[in-house]
CSV table of C-alpha atoms in Angstrom, one decimal:
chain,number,residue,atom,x,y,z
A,1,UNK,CA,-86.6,-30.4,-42.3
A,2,UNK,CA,-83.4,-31.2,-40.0
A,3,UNK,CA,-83.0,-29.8,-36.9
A,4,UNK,CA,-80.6,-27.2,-36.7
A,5,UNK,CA,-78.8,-27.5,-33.2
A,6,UNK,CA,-77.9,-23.5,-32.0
A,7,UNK,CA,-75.6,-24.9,-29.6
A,8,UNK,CA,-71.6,-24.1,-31.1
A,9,UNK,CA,-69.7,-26.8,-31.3
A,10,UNK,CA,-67.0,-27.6,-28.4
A,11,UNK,CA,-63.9,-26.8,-31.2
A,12,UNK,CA,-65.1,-22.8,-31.4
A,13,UNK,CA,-65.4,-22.2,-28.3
A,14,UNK,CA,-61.8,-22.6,-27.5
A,15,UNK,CA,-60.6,-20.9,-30.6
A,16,UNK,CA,-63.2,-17.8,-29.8
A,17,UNK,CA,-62.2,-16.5,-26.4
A,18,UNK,CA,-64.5,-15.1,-24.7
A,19,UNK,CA,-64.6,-11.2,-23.8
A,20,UNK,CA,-63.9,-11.7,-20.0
A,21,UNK,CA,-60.9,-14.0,-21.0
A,22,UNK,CA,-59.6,-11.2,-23.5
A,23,UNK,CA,-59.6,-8.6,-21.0
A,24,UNK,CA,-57.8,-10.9,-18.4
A,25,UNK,CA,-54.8,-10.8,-21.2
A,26,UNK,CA,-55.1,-7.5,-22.1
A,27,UNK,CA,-54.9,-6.5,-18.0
A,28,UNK,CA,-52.2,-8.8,-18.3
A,29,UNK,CA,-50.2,-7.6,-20.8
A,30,UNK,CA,-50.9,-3.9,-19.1
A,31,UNK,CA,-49.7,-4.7,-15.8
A,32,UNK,CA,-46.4,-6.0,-18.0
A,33,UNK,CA,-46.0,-2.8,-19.9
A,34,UNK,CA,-46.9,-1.0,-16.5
A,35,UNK,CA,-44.0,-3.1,-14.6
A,36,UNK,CA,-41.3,-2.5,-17.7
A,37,UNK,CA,-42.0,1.3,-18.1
A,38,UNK,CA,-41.5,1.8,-14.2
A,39,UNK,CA,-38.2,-0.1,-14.3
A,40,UNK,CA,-36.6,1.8,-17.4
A,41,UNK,CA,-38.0,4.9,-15.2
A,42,UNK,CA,-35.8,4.0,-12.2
A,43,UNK,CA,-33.1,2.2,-14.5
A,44,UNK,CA,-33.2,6.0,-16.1
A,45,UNK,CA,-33.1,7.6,-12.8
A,46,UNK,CA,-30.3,5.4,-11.8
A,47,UNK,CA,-28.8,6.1,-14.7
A,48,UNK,CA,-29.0,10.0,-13.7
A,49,UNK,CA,-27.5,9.6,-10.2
A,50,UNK,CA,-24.4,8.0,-11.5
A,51,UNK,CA,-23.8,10.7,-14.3
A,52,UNK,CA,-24.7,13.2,-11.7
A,53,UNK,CA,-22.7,11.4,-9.1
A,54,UNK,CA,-19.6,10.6,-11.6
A,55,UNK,CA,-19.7,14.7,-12.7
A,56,UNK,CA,-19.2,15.7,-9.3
A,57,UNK,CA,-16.2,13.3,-8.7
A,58,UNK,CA,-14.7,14.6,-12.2
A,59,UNK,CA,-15.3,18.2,-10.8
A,60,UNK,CA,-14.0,17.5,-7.4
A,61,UNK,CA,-10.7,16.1,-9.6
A,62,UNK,CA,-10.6,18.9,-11.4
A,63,UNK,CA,-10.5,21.2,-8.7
A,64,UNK,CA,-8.3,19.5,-6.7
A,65,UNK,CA,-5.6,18.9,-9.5
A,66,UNK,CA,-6.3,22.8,-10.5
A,67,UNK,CA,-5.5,24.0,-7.0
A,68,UNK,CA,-2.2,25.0,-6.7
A,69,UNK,CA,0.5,23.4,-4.5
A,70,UNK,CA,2.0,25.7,-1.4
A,71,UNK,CA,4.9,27.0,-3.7
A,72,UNK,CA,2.8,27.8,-6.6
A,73,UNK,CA,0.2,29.5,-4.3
A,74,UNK,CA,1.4,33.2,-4.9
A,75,UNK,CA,2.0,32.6,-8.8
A,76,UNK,CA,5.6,31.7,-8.5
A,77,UNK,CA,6.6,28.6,-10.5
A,78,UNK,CA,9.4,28.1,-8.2
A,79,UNK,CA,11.1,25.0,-9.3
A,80,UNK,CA,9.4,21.7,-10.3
A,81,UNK,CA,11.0,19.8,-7.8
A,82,UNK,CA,8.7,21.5,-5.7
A,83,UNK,CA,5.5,20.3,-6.8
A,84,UNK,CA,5.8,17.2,-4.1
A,85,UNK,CA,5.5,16.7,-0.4
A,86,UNK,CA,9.3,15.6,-0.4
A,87,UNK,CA,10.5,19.3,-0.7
A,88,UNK,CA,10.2,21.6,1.3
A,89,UNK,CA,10.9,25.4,-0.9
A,90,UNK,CA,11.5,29.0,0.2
A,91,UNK,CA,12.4,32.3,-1.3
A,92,UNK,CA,14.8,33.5,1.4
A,93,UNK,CA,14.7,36.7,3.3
A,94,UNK,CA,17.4,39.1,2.0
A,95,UNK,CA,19.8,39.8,5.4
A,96,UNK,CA,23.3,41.6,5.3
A,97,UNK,CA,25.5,38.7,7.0
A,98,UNK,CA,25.6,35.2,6.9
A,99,UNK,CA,26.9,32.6,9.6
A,100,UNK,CA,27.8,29.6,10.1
A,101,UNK,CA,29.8,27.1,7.6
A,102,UNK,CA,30.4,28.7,4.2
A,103,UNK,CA,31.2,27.1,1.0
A,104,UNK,CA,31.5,28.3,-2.7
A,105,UNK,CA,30.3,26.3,-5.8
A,106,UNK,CA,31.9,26.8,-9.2
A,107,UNK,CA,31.7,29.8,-11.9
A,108,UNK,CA,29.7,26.9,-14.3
A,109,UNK,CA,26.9,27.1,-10.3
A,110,UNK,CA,27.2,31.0,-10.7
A,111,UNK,CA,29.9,30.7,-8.4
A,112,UNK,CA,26.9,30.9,-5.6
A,113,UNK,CA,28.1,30.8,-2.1
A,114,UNK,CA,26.1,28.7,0.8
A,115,UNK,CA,26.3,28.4,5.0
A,116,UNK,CA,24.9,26.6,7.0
A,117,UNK,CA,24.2,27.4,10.5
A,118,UNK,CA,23.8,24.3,12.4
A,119,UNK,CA,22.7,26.0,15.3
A,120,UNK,CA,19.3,27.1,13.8
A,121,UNK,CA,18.6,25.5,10.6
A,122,UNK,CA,19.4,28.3,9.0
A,123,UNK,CA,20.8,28.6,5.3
A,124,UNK,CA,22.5,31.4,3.3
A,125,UNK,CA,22.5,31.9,-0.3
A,126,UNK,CA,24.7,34.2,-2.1
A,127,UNK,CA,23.9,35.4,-5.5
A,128,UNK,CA,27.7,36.2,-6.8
A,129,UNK,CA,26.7,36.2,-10.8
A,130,UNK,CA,25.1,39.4,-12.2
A,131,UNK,CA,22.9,36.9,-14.6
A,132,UNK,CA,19.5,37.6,-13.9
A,133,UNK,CA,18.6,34.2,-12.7
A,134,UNK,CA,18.1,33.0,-8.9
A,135,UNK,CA,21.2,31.6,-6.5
A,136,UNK,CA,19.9,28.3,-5.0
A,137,UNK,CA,21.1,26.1,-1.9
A,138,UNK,CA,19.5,22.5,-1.7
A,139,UNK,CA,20.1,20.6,1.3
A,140,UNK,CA,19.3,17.2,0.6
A,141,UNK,CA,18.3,14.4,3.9
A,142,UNK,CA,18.2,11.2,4.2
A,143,UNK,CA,15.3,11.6,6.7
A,144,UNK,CA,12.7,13.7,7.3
A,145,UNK,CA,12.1,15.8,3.8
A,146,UNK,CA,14.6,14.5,1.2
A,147,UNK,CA,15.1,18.2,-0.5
A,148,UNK,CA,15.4,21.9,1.4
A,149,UNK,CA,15.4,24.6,-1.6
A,150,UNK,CA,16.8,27.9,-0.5
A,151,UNK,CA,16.3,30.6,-3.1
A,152,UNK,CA,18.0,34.1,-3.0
A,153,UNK,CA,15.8,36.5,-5.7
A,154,UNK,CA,17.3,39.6,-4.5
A,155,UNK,CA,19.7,40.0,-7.7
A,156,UNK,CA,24.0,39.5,-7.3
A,157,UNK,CA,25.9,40.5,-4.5
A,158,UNK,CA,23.2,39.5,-1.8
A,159,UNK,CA,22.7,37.2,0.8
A,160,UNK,CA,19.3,35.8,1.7
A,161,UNK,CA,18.3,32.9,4.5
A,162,UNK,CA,16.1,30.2,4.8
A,163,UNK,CA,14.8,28.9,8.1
A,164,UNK,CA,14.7,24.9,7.6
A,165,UNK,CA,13.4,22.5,11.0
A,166,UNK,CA,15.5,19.3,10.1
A,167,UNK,CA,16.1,16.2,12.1
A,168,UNK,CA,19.8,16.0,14.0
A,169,UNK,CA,20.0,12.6,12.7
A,170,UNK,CA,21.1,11.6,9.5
A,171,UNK,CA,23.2,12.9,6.9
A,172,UNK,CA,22.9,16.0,4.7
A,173,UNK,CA,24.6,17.0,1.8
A,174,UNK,CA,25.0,20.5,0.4
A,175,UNK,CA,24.5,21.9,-3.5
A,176,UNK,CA,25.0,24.8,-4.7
A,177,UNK,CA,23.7,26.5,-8.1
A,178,UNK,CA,21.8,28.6,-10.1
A,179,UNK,CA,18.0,28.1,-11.2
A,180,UNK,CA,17.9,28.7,-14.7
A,181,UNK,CA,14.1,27.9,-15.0
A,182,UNK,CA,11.1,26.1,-14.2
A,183,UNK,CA,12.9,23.0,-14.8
A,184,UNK,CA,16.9,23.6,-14.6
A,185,UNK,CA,18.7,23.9,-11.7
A,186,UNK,CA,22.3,22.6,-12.2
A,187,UNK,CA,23.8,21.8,-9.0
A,188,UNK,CA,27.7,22.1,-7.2
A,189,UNK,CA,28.1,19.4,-4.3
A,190,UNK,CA,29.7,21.4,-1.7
A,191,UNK,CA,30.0,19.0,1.6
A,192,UNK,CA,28.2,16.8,3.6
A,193,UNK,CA,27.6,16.9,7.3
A,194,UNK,CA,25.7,14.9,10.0
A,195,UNK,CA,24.4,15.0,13.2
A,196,UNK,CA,23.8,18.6,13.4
């Protein structure tokens, strides 16, 4: 009888790994899954700070579009030339007398009357139309805030005054008019003055 050699031969022992060569792979192939599960888990978390982070700059947005702007603050729409820094807007206080120089706009304005005192900023509105709607003066500068709104509210036949701060320098011209809503105001030029 042949001998019968127990030894394998050298081909099948590569192609059979042994069981301490399959558990190197497998540790392998653990640390992997290990390594790619913890980066989707930060990649995730990531992912959660810049929704959470990108919600709180849409909220911050919203609620600094939503807030409303110094002439909207008591729930007056006012005018929407209003709604920028380059006006300056005010509901006048009603007062008996006005001074300074006077000028009257057209019946078409409301035939509105406006003074300016150049002594202390001060403009006068009259509301001389019995239409329901506000008398306006806008002072318009070429330095400083480009448009002064003076609104009288207190119905025809009354006078009301705004207290502006302008610069001396530069010109200013003078409209008159009637605010017929949100969005009309047709104006009158009246005059233009300087240096005061």
């Amino acid at each position: 009888m042949a001998d019968v050699d127990d030894r394998r031969h050298p081909s099948m022992e590569r192609s059979a790994p042994s069981l301490r060569h399959v558990r190197q792979e497998d540790m392998s192939m653990l640390r992997s899954k290990v390594v790619l599960m913890r980066l989707f888990r930060s990649q995730l978390a990531v992912n959660r700070r810049i929704r959470g982070g990108l919600f709180a700059l849409a909220m911050t947005a919203v609620a600094v579009f939503a807030a409303p702007t110094p002439s909207l603050a008591s729930g007056d729409l006012y005018f929407v030339g209003c709604e920028g820094s380059y006006a300056s807007c005010q509901t006048g206080v009603r007062v008996s007398l006005a001074e300074g120089v006077c000028t009257g706009a057209s019946a078409s304005y409301g035939a509105t009357i406006v003074c300016v005192d150049y002594n202390g900023d001060y403009v006068y509105v009259k509301d001389n139309d019995a239409d329901g709607r506000s008398a306006m003066a806008r002072i318009d500068s070429e330095r400083g805030v480009a448009y002064r709104y003076c609104r009288n509210t207190h119905g025809a036949g009354s006078w009301a005054r705004c207290n502006f701060d302008w610069s001396e320098a530069g010109e200013k011209k003078v409209n008159a008019g009637i605010l017929q809503n949100y969005a009309t105001m047709p104006l009158d030029y009246l005059w233009r003055f300087s240096n005061n």
